[in-house]
Amino acid sequence: MKYIYGLNKSGLSLVNYFLNKKELFWVWDDNKKTRNKILSKKKNIIFKNPQNLKYSRLTSAFITPGLDLLDPKLIQFKKNNIKTYRDLEQYSKLLNNQKVIAITGTNGKSTTTKLIGDIIKNSKRSCFVGGNIGNPLIDFFNQKNKSKYHVIELSSFQLESAPSFKSYISILLNISKDHQDRYKGMNSYIKQKKKIFNSNAFKIICIDDEHCSKIYKSIKNDNTIPISIEKKLIKGIYIRKNDIIDNYFFKNKIIKLKNISESLKCNFNLQNILASYVVCRILKIDSNVFLKKIKDFKGLPHRLEKVYENKYYNVVNNSKATNLSSTVNSLSNYKNIYLILGGKLKDKNFLPICEYKKNITKCYIIGESSKKIYGQIYKKVNSKICLNLQNAVEDIFADSIDNTTKSTILLSPGCTSFD
């Protein structure tokens, strides 16, 4: 008997899989509305509260990534020796010679996943794109997707418990402080990210931050390919001005990035471009296919998404910036910024915002952590606390009505939106 705890997209894909396979399973979700909604559509599934489970009948449990595996709700699973997994484990067992390109990182993994998926499709190869982005992992099987290539985005939560996971290419873009509400310090978070690498995979790793640099030194072998947007690499691939310098597959080969899509122009997207280039080399995809997609690429919603522009305002939705490093990265790209940030705190120190005070006209802080953030930055950056997002937008237009220079309204919260 299987158990599915949490009925988000990945949980529902598991439900559909076990129904089709006619396997016995129980399900649960802590949200009553979610349970009722699913029960109205799927009459033949059985809900079992974890407090009322017959653990002797269970063989394994699949836990939503939204729930910490150390949560007290799961203590009885451990006491009864029930293996707990993420959906990545079942996905890994369903694979049959597909070439999996797996991507993780604190920032940029969704963009990189879409970019690589688009490139592979443009090279006239079949490709499934999913995981932490778009389609749940199990959907490739549920939808009978026969694609040879799988490009999957993996969060640290998905990587926590998937011992069968193997990939053809593994990519680690960066690591900065994130999810410290779930992990006991950075070392625990880094440990999960490192699980993206397995012994036989090609390993692509950007060595620009100290955490990734240390991981690179610990996993380095013939299949490990370092990339950098900051450092010159003798045996690796890096950026010099607007050129890719390939010192891994070639000797000092220059690939000129003449035309870059608006969606990729921000400096930190160079990591995503480099990782995609390396995948093209491994898969022997023509460079012209790569360069054309770099030129034509359309970014994902909520990631530096330009939603409106006129001669007075540039309005940018970067609401996927749910950690401070992602918000800070976005600030270097604009001037005269009216910044909206806040939500449920993950990072305790918001002082790095102040390093970009020359770019920021004013901060509008919302959410349950607004007082904490305001208390840290108001002396260095003009700031105010707003009741909610709508009030923040109204205040911005009131404050900027007499401006003669063009302004950027940037939603980049640096917090989770669970509040």
Short mmCIF file of C-alpha atoms in Angstrom, two decimals:
data_model
loop_
_atom_site.label_atom_id
_atom_site.label_comp_id
_atom_site.label_asym_id
_atom_site.label_seq_id
_atom_site.Cartn_x
_atom_site.Cartn_y
_atom_site.Cartn_z
CA MET A 1 0.00 0.00 0.00
CA LYS A 2 1.31 3.42 -1.04
CA TYR A 3 0.52 6.70 0.71
CA ILE A 4 0.41 10.14 -0.91
CA TYR A 5 0.61 13.09 1.49
CA GLY A 6 -0.09 16.43 -0.19
CA LEU A 7 -2.27 16.83 -3.26
CA ASN A 8 -0.63 19.61 -5.19
CA LYS A 9 0.28 19.06 -8.86
CA SER A 10 2.96 16.48 -8.13
CA GLY A 11 0.69 14.65 -5.66
CA LEU A 12 -2.16 14.52 -8.15
CA SER A 13 0.14 13.16 -10.85
CA LEU A 14 1.02 10.32 -8.47
CA VAL A 15 -2.68 9.72 -7.81
CA ASN A 16 -3.33 9.42 -11.55
CA TYR A 17 -0.36 7.09 -11.97
CA PHE A 18 -1.43 4.68 -9.21
CA LEU A 19 -5.04 4.75 -10.41
CA ASN A 20 -3.95 3.79 -13.92
CA LYS A 21 -1.69 1.05 -12.55
CA LYS A 22 -4.54 -0.16 -10.31
CA GLU A 23 -2.25 -0.07 -7.29
CA LEU A 24 -3.67 0.29 -3.80
CA PHE A 25 -3.02 3.65 -2.16
CA TRP A 26 -4.34 6.13 0.37
CA VAL A 27 -4.10 9.91 0.16
CA TRP A 28 -4.28 12.93 2.40
CA ASP A 29 -4.05 16.70 2.25
CA ASP A 30 -4.23 18.95 5.30
CA ASN A 31 -6.44 21.41 3.43
CA LYS A 32 -10.11 20.39 3.67
CA LYS A 33 -11.09 22.42 0.59
CA THR A 34 -8.45 20.58 -1.44
CA ARG A 35 -9.72 17.22 -0.20
CA ASN A 36 -13.34 18.07 -1.06
CA LYS A 37 -12.41 19.36 -4.50
CA ILE A 38 -10.50 16.20 -5.38
CA LEU A 39 -13.14 13.92 -3.90
CA SER A 40 -15.76 15.55 -6.14
CA LYS A 41 -13.71 14.54 -9.19
CA LYS A 42 -12.26 11.20 -8.07
CA LYS A 43 -14.85 9.26 -6.10
CA ASN A 44 -12.78 6.09 -5.80
CA ILE A 45 -9.79 7.38 -3.83
CA ILE A 46 -9.55 6.87 -0.09
CA PHE A 47 -8.51 9.64 2.28
CA LYS A 48 -6.62 8.60 5.40
CA ASN A 49 -5.47 11.11 8.00
CA PRO A 50 -1.87 10.25 9.00
CA GLN A 51 -3.08 10.11 12.63
CA ASN A 52 -5.39 7.21 11.75
CA LEU A 53 -3.14 5.17 9.49
CA LYS A 54 -2.56 1.43 9.74
CA TYR A 55 1.18 1.71 9.24
CA SER A 56 1.60 -2.06 9.05
CA ARG A 57 -0.13 -1.96 5.65
CA LEU A 58 2.12 0.75 4.19
CA THR A 59 5.17 0.04 2.04
CA SER A 60 6.18 3.63 1.20
CA ALA A 61 4.94 7.21 1.30
CA PHE A 62 5.30 10.10 -1.14
CA ILE A 63 5.42 13.45 0.63
CA THR A 64 4.70 16.78 -1.03
CA PRO A 65 7.81 19.01 -1.42
CA GLY A 66 5.86 21.61 0.55
CA LEU A 67 6.19 19.54 3.74
CA ASP A 68 9.47 19.19 5.62
CA LEU A 69 10.48 15.53 5.96
CA LEU A 70 11.34 16.32 9.58
CA ASP A 71 7.88 17.72 10.29
CA PRO A 72 6.32 16.27 13.49
CA LYS A 73 3.39 15.08 11.34
CA LEU A 74 5.74 12.50 9.82
CA ILE A 75 7.23 11.12 13.05
CA GLN A 76 5.07 7.99 12.94
CA PHE A 77 6.34 7.14 9.46
CA LYS A 78 9.88 7.06 10.80
CA LYS A 79 8.90 5.12 13.94
CA ASN A 80 7.19 2.50 11.78
CA ASN A 81 10.12 2.30 9.32
CA ILE A 82 8.05 3.59 6.40
CA LYS A 83 10.27 4.98 3.62
CA THR A 84 9.34 8.54 2.70
CA TYR A 85 10.11 9.87 -0.78
CA ARG A 86 9.49 12.79 -3.08
CA ASP A 87 7.90 12.29 -6.52
CA LEU A 88 11.40 12.33 -8.03
CA GLU A 89 11.91 8.79 -6.71
CA GLN A 90 8.91 7.32 -8.53
CA TYR A 91 9.84 9.30 -11.66
CA SER A 92 13.37 7.87 -11.57
CA LYS A 93 12.02 4.32 -11.42
CA LEU A 94 9.85 4.90 -14.49
CA LEU A 95 12.70 5.98 -16.75
CA ASN A 96 13.84 3.69 -19.54
CA ASN A 97 16.91 4.96 -21.41
CA GLN A 98 15.73 8.57 -21.54
CA LYS A 99 18.51 11.13 -21.33
CA VAL A 100 17.75 13.32 -18.33
CA ILE A 101 19.17 16.84 -18.07
CA ALA A 102 18.58 17.95 -14.47
CA ILE A 103 18.99 21.54 -13.30
CA THR A 104 19.11 23.04 -9.82
CA GLY A 105 20.38 26.20 -8.14
CA THR A 106 19.10 28.90 -5.84
CA ASN A 107 18.37 31.23 -8.76
CA GLY A 108 17.90 30.84 -12.51
CA LYS A 109 16.97 27.17 -12.68
CA SER A 110 13.53 27.73 -14.24
CA THR A 111 14.91 29.96 -16.99
CA THR A 112 17.73 27.52 -17.70
CA THR A 113 15.30 24.59 -17.84
CA LYS A 114 13.05 26.36 -20.35
CA LEU A 115 16.02 27.60 -22.40
CA ILE A 116 17.57 24.12 -22.71
CA GLY A 117 14.18 22.57 -23.46
CA ASP A 118 13.52 25.14 -26.20
CA ILE A 119 16.95 24.54 -27.76
CA ILE A 120 16.50 20.76 -27.84
CA LYS A 121 13.04 21.12 -29.42
CA ASN A 122 14.45 23.55 -31.99
CA SER A 123 17.07 20.95 -32.90
CA LYS A 124 14.12 18.75 -33.97
CA ARG A 125 14.42 16.33 -31.07
CA SER A 126 11.57 15.24 -28.84
CA CYS A 127 11.77 16.69 -25.34
CA PHE A 128 9.78 16.56 -22.09
CA VAL A 129 10.17 19.61 -19.83
CA GLY A 130 8.94 19.44 -16.26
CA GLY A 131 9.62 19.01 -12.56
CA ASN A 132 9.60 22.13 -10.44
CA ILE A 133 8.51 23.99 -13.58
CA GLY A 134 5.30 23.32 -15.49
CA ASN A 135 4.51 19.62 -15.84
CA PRO A 136 4.87 17.34 -12.80
CA LEU A 137 7.57 14.70 -13.31
CA ILE A 138 5.19 11.72 -13.40
CA ASP A 139 3.13 13.33 -16.16
CA PHE A 140 5.58 12.13 -18.80
CA PHE A 141 4.36 8.61 -18.01
CA ASN A 142 0.70 9.52 -17.46
CA GLN A 143 0.62 11.34 -20.80
CA LYS A 144 2.59 8.60 -22.58
CA ASN A 145 5.27 11.05 -23.58
CA LYS A 146 7.91 9.08 -25.52
CA SER A 147 10.53 11.85 -25.66
CA LYS A 148 14.14 10.72 -25.61
CA TYR A 149 15.26 13.86 -23.75
CA HIS A 150 13.94 15.05 -20.40
CA VAL A 151 14.86 18.51 -19.10
CA ILE A 152 13.80 18.76 -15.47
CA GLU A 153 14.07 21.48 -12.85
CA LEU A 154 14.71 20.12 -9.36
CA SER A 155 14.35 21.97 -6.07
CA SER A 156 16.35 21.07 -2.98
CA PHE A 157 13.14 19.59 -1.54
CA GLN A 158 12.72 17.19 -4.47
CA LEU A 159 16.33 16.08 -4.19
CA GLU A 160 16.03 15.28 -0.48
CA SER A 161 14.74 11.73 -0.85
CA ALA A 162 15.16 10.11 -4.26
CA PRO A 163 17.85 7.40 -4.00
CA SER A 164 17.08 6.03 -7.49
CA PHE A 165 17.66 9.40 -9.19
CA LYS A 166 20.16 9.31 -12.06
CA SER A 167 20.76 11.82 -14.80
CA TYR A 168 22.68 12.06 -18.05
CA ILE A 169 23.62 15.70 -17.41
CA SER A 170 23.41 17.45 -14.03
CA ILE A 171 23.65 21.24 -13.69
CA LEU A 172 24.25 23.33 -10.56
CA LEU A 173 24.01 27.05 -11.29
CA ASN A 174 24.60 28.72 -7.93
CA ILE A 175 23.96 28.49 -4.21
CA SER A 176 23.04 31.38 -1.95
CA LYS A 177 21.10 31.59 1.30
CA ASP A 178 17.57 30.29 0.85
CA HIS A 179 15.00 28.09 2.60
CA GLN A 180 16.66 28.60 5.97
CA ASP A 181 13.18 28.27 7.45
CA ARG A 182 13.35 24.62 6.35
CA TYR A 183 17.03 23.77 6.85
CA LYS A 184 19.23 23.87 9.92
CA GLY A 185 21.87 26.13 8.44
CA MET A 186 23.49 26.45 5.02
CA ASN A 187 25.37 23.15 5.20
CA SER A 188 22.12 21.21 5.26
CA TYR A 189 20.78 23.17 2.26
CA ILE A 190 24.04 22.68 0.32
CA LYS A 191 23.97 18.95 1.06
CA GLN A 192 20.62 18.62 -0.70
CA LYS A 193 21.69 20.68 -3.71
CA LYS A 194 24.79 18.51 -4.10
CA LYS A 195 22.54 15.48 -4.65
CA ILE A 196 21.97 16.74 -8.22
CA PHE A 197 25.28 15.05 -9.03
CA ASN A 198 25.62 11.31 -9.48
CA SER A 199 28.68 9.32 -10.41
CA ASN A 200 28.09 8.71 -14.13
CA ALA A 201 26.55 12.04 -15.12
CA PHE A 202 28.11 14.93 -16.95
CA LYS A 203 28.43 17.56 -14.24
CA ILE A 204 28.10 21.23 -15.18
CA ILE A 205 28.78 23.59 -12.31
CA CYS A 206 29.18 27.37 -12.13
CA ILE A 207 32.05 28.07 -9.76
CA ASP A 208 31.39 31.76 -9.15
CA ASP A 209 30.14 31.41 -5.55
CA GLU A 210 32.15 29.88 -2.72
CA HIS A 211 29.67 27.05 -2.07
CA CYS A 212 29.71 25.82 -5.67
CA SER A 213 33.45 26.26 -5.87
CA LYS A 214 33.90 23.92 -2.89
CA ILE A 215 31.52 21.38 -4.38
CA TYR A 216 33.41 21.51 -7.68
CA LYS A 217 36.68 20.66 -5.95
CA SER A 218 35.04 17.73 -4.15
CA ILE A 219 33.40 16.16 -7.25
CA LYS A 220 35.93 17.05 -9.94
CA ASN A 221 36.55 14.28 -12.48
CA ASP A 222 36.75 13.89 -16.27
CA ASN A 223 33.00 14.52 -16.63
CA THR A 224 32.97 17.71 -14.55
CA ILE A 225 32.70 20.91 -16.60
CA PRO A 226 33.23 24.23 -14.76
CA ILE A 227 31.63 27.40 -16.08
CA SER A 228 32.02 31.01 -14.93
CA ILE A 229 30.81 34.50 -15.72
CA GLU A 230 33.50 36.04 -13.51
CA LYS A 231 36.68 33.96 -13.84
CA LYS A 232 39.00 33.02 -16.68
CA LEU A 233 39.17 29.22 -16.84
CA ILE A 234 42.09 27.31 -18.31
CA LYS A 235 40.03 24.11 -18.47
CA GLY A 236 36.43 25.26 -18.60
CA ILE A 237 34.00 27.65 -20.28
CA TYR A 238 33.59 31.30 -19.33
CA ILE A 239 32.35 34.71 -20.40
CA ARG A 240 34.67 37.46 -21.61
CA LYS A 241 32.82 40.66 -22.37
CA ASN A 242 29.96 39.38 -24.53
CA ASP A 243 31.75 36.29 -25.80
CA ILE A 244 31.74 32.67 -24.67
CA ILE A 245 35.28 31.32 -24.41
CA ASP A 246 35.35 27.52 -24.70
CA ASN A 247 38.50 26.05 -23.17
CA TYR A 248 36.92 22.67 -22.48
CA PHE A 249 35.68 21.17 -25.73
CA PHE A 250 38.09 23.29 -27.77
CA LYS A 251 41.12 25.45 -27.15
CA ASN A 252 40.21 29.10 -26.74
CA LYS A 253 37.24 28.90 -29.13
CA ILE A 254 35.24 32.15 -29.21
CA ILE A 255 31.45 32.12 -29.59
CA LYS A 256 30.16 35.66 -30.07
CA LEU A 257 26.87 36.52 -28.39
CA LYS A 258 25.87 39.34 -30.72
CA ASN A 259 22.12 39.24 -30.26
CA ILE A 260 20.67 38.35 -26.87
CA SER A 261 16.94 38.25 -26.15
CA GLU A 262 15.51 40.94 -23.87
CA SER A 263 14.59 38.11 -21.50
CA LEU A 264 18.26 37.11 -21.11
CA LYS A 265 20.02 40.48 -21.07
CA CYS A 266 20.46 40.75 -17.30
CA ASN A 267 23.97 39.81 -16.22
CA PHE A 268 23.02 36.83 -14.04
CA ASN A 269 21.34 35.17 -17.05
CA LEU A 270 24.82 34.61 -18.47
CA GLN A 271 25.05 31.59 -16.15
CA ASN A 272 21.93 30.19 -17.81
CA ILE A 273 23.35 30.85 -21.28
CA LEU A 274 26.67 29.16 -20.43
CA ALA A 275 24.97 26.06 -18.99
CA SER A 276 22.79 25.81 -22.11
CA TYR A 277 25.83 26.12 -24.37
CA VAL A 278 27.57 23.23 -22.58
CA VAL A 279 24.48 21.03 -22.98
CA CYS A 280 24.54 21.81 -26.72
CA ARG A 281 28.15 20.67 -26.92
CA ILE A 282 27.42 17.42 -25.06
CA LEU A 283 24.34 16.67 -27.20
CA LYS A 284 26.12 17.79 -30.39
CA ILE A 285 23.51 20.43 -31.18
CA ASP A 286 24.57 22.89 -33.87
CA SER A 287 25.80 26.24 -32.51
CA ASN A 288 23.48 28.10 -34.86
CA VAL A 289 20.46 26.50 -33.16
CA PHE A 290 21.85 27.65 -29.80
CA LEU A 291 22.54 31.21 -31.00
CA LYS A 292 19.14 31.56 -32.65
CA LYS A 293 17.35 30.55 -29.43
CA ILE A 294 19.49 32.96 -27.38
CA LYS A 295 18.25 35.68 -29.73
CA ASP A 296 14.58 34.63 -29.80
CA PHE A 297 14.09 33.29 -26.27
CA LYS A 298 10.93 34.36 -24.47
CA GLY A 299 11.29 34.26 -20.69
CA LEU A 300 8.93 32.79 -18.15
CA PRO A 301 6.20 34.79 -16.44
CA HIS A 302 7.12 36.54 -13.17
CA ARG A 303 10.88 36.52 -13.88
CA LEU A 304 11.90 40.08 -14.74
CA GLU A 305 8.76 40.13 -16.86
CA LYS A 306 8.11 43.52 -18.45
CA VAL A 307 4.37 43.99 -18.05
CA TYR A 308 4.05 47.61 -19.18
CA GLU A 309 6.19 50.44 -20.51
CA ASN A 310 5.66 54.00 -21.65
CA LYS A 311 7.85 57.11 -21.63
CA TYR A 312 7.32 57.55 -17.87
CA TYR A 313 7.34 54.02 -16.46
CA ASN A 314 8.89 50.62 -16.94
CA VAL A 315 6.83 48.11 -14.89
CA VAL A 316 8.60 44.83 -14.11
CA ASN A 317 7.13 41.75 -12.42
CA ASN A 318 9.92 39.80 -10.72
CA SER A 319 7.67 38.10 -8.18
CA LYS A 320 9.58 34.82 -8.55
CA ALA A 321 12.39 36.55 -6.63
CA THR A 322 11.44 34.91 -3.34
CA ASN A 323 14.92 35.10 -1.81
CA LEU A 324 17.10 38.11 -1.14
CA SER A 325 19.91 37.20 -3.56
CA SER A 326 17.46 37.10 -6.46
CA THR A 327 16.09 40.51 -5.52
CA VAL A 328 19.58 41.99 -5.16
CA ASN A 329 20.53 40.58 -8.59
CA SER A 330 17.60 42.37 -10.19
CA LEU A 331 18.49 45.78 -8.69
CA SER A 332 21.67 46.13 -10.75
CA ASN A 333 19.66 46.17 -13.98
CA TYR A 334 17.59 49.30 -13.43
CA LYS A 335 17.76 52.91 -12.23
CA ASN A 336 15.19 55.17 -10.55
CA ILE A 337 13.58 52.11 -8.98
CA TYR A 338 10.38 52.14 -6.99
CA LEU A 339 10.88 48.79 -5.30
CA ILE A 340 8.09 46.67 -3.81
CA LEU A 341 9.36 43.96 -1.49
CA GLY A 342 8.27 41.93 1.50
CA GLY A 343 6.20 38.93 2.48
CA LYS A 344 7.10 36.06 4.78
CA LEU A 345 10.74 36.41 5.81
CA LYS A 346 13.33 33.82 4.76
CA ASP A 347 16.49 35.95 5.00
CA LYS A 348 17.09 37.73 8.29
CA ASN A 349 19.51 40.35 6.92
CA PHE A 350 18.16 42.76 4.30
CA LEU A 351 21.08 45.19 4.46
CA PRO A 352 22.41 44.04 1.03
CA ILE A 353 19.49 46.03 -0.43
CA CYS A 354 21.28 49.18 0.79
CA GLU A 355 24.27 48.49 -1.46
CA TYR A 356 22.03 49.53 -4.37
CA LYS A 357 20.63 52.67 -2.79
CA LYS A 358 21.83 54.73 -5.78
CA ASN A 359 19.50 52.69 -7.99
CA ILE A 360 16.51 52.91 -5.63
CA THR A 361 14.26 55.94 -5.37
CA LYS A 362 12.07 54.42 -2.69
CA CYS A 363 11.11 51.05 -1.16
CA TYR A 364 7.52 50.04 -0.46
CA ILE A 365 7.43 47.17 2.03
CA ILE A 366 4.47 44.82 2.37
CA GLY A 367 3.61 41.59 4.17
CA GLU A 368 4.02 40.14 7.64
CA SER A 369 7.76 40.90 7.76
CA SER A 370 7.45 44.54 6.71
CA LYS A 371 8.41 46.00 10.10
CA LYS A 372 11.56 43.87 10.36
CA ILE A 373 12.70 44.79 6.86
CA TYR A 374 11.86 48.47 7.32
CA GLY A 375 13.80 48.57 10.60
CA GLN A 376 16.93 47.35 8.83
CA ILE A 377 16.96 49.56 5.73
CA TYR A 378 15.03 52.79 6.35
CA LYS A 379 18.08 54.78 7.55
CA LYS A 380 19.95 54.13 4.29
CA VAL A 381 17.16 53.75 1.74
CA ASN A 382 14.03 55.88 1.54
CA SER A 383 11.33 53.42 2.65
CA LYS A 384 7.76 53.10 3.87
CA ILE A 385 5.48 50.31 5.07
CA CYS A 386 2.35 49.69 2.99
CA LEU A 387 -0.75 47.75 3.94
CA ASN A 388 -0.73 45.57 0.83
CA LEU A 389 0.34 45.40 -2.81
CA GLN A 390 -2.49 47.59 -4.07
CA ASN A 391 -1.64 50.33 -1.56
CA ALA A 392 2.02 50.13 -2.56
CA VAL A 393 1.17 50.67 -6.24
CA GLU A 394 -1.15 53.58 -5.42
CA ASP A 395 1.56 55.18 -3.26
CA ILE A 396 4.15 54.79 -6.03
CA PHE A 397 2.00 56.63 -8.57
CA ALA A 398 1.26 59.36 -6.02
CA ASP A 399 4.96 59.75 -5.19
CA SER A 400 6.13 59.75 -8.82
CA ILE A 401 3.46 61.90 -10.43
CA ASP A 402 5.77 64.90 -10.90
CA ASN A 403 8.79 62.90 -12.15
CA THR A 404 10.43 64.08 -15.35
CA THR A 405 12.77 61.08 -15.68
CA LYS A 406 11.65 57.56 -16.53
CA SER A 407 11.14 55.30 -13.51
CA THR A 408 11.07 51.53 -12.99
CA ILE A 409 8.37 50.00 -10.81
CA LEU A 410 9.86 46.69 -9.70
CA LEU A 411 8.02 43.97 -7.78
CA SER A 412 10.84 41.83 -6.41
CA PRO A 413 9.73 40.66 -2.95
CA GLY A 414 12.80 38.84 -1.63
CA CYS A 415 10.39 36.81 0.56
CA THR A 416 7.92 33.99 0.15
CA SER A 417 4.29 34.91 -0.44
CA PHE A 418 2.83 32.35 1.99
CA ASP A 419 1.42 35.23 4.03
#
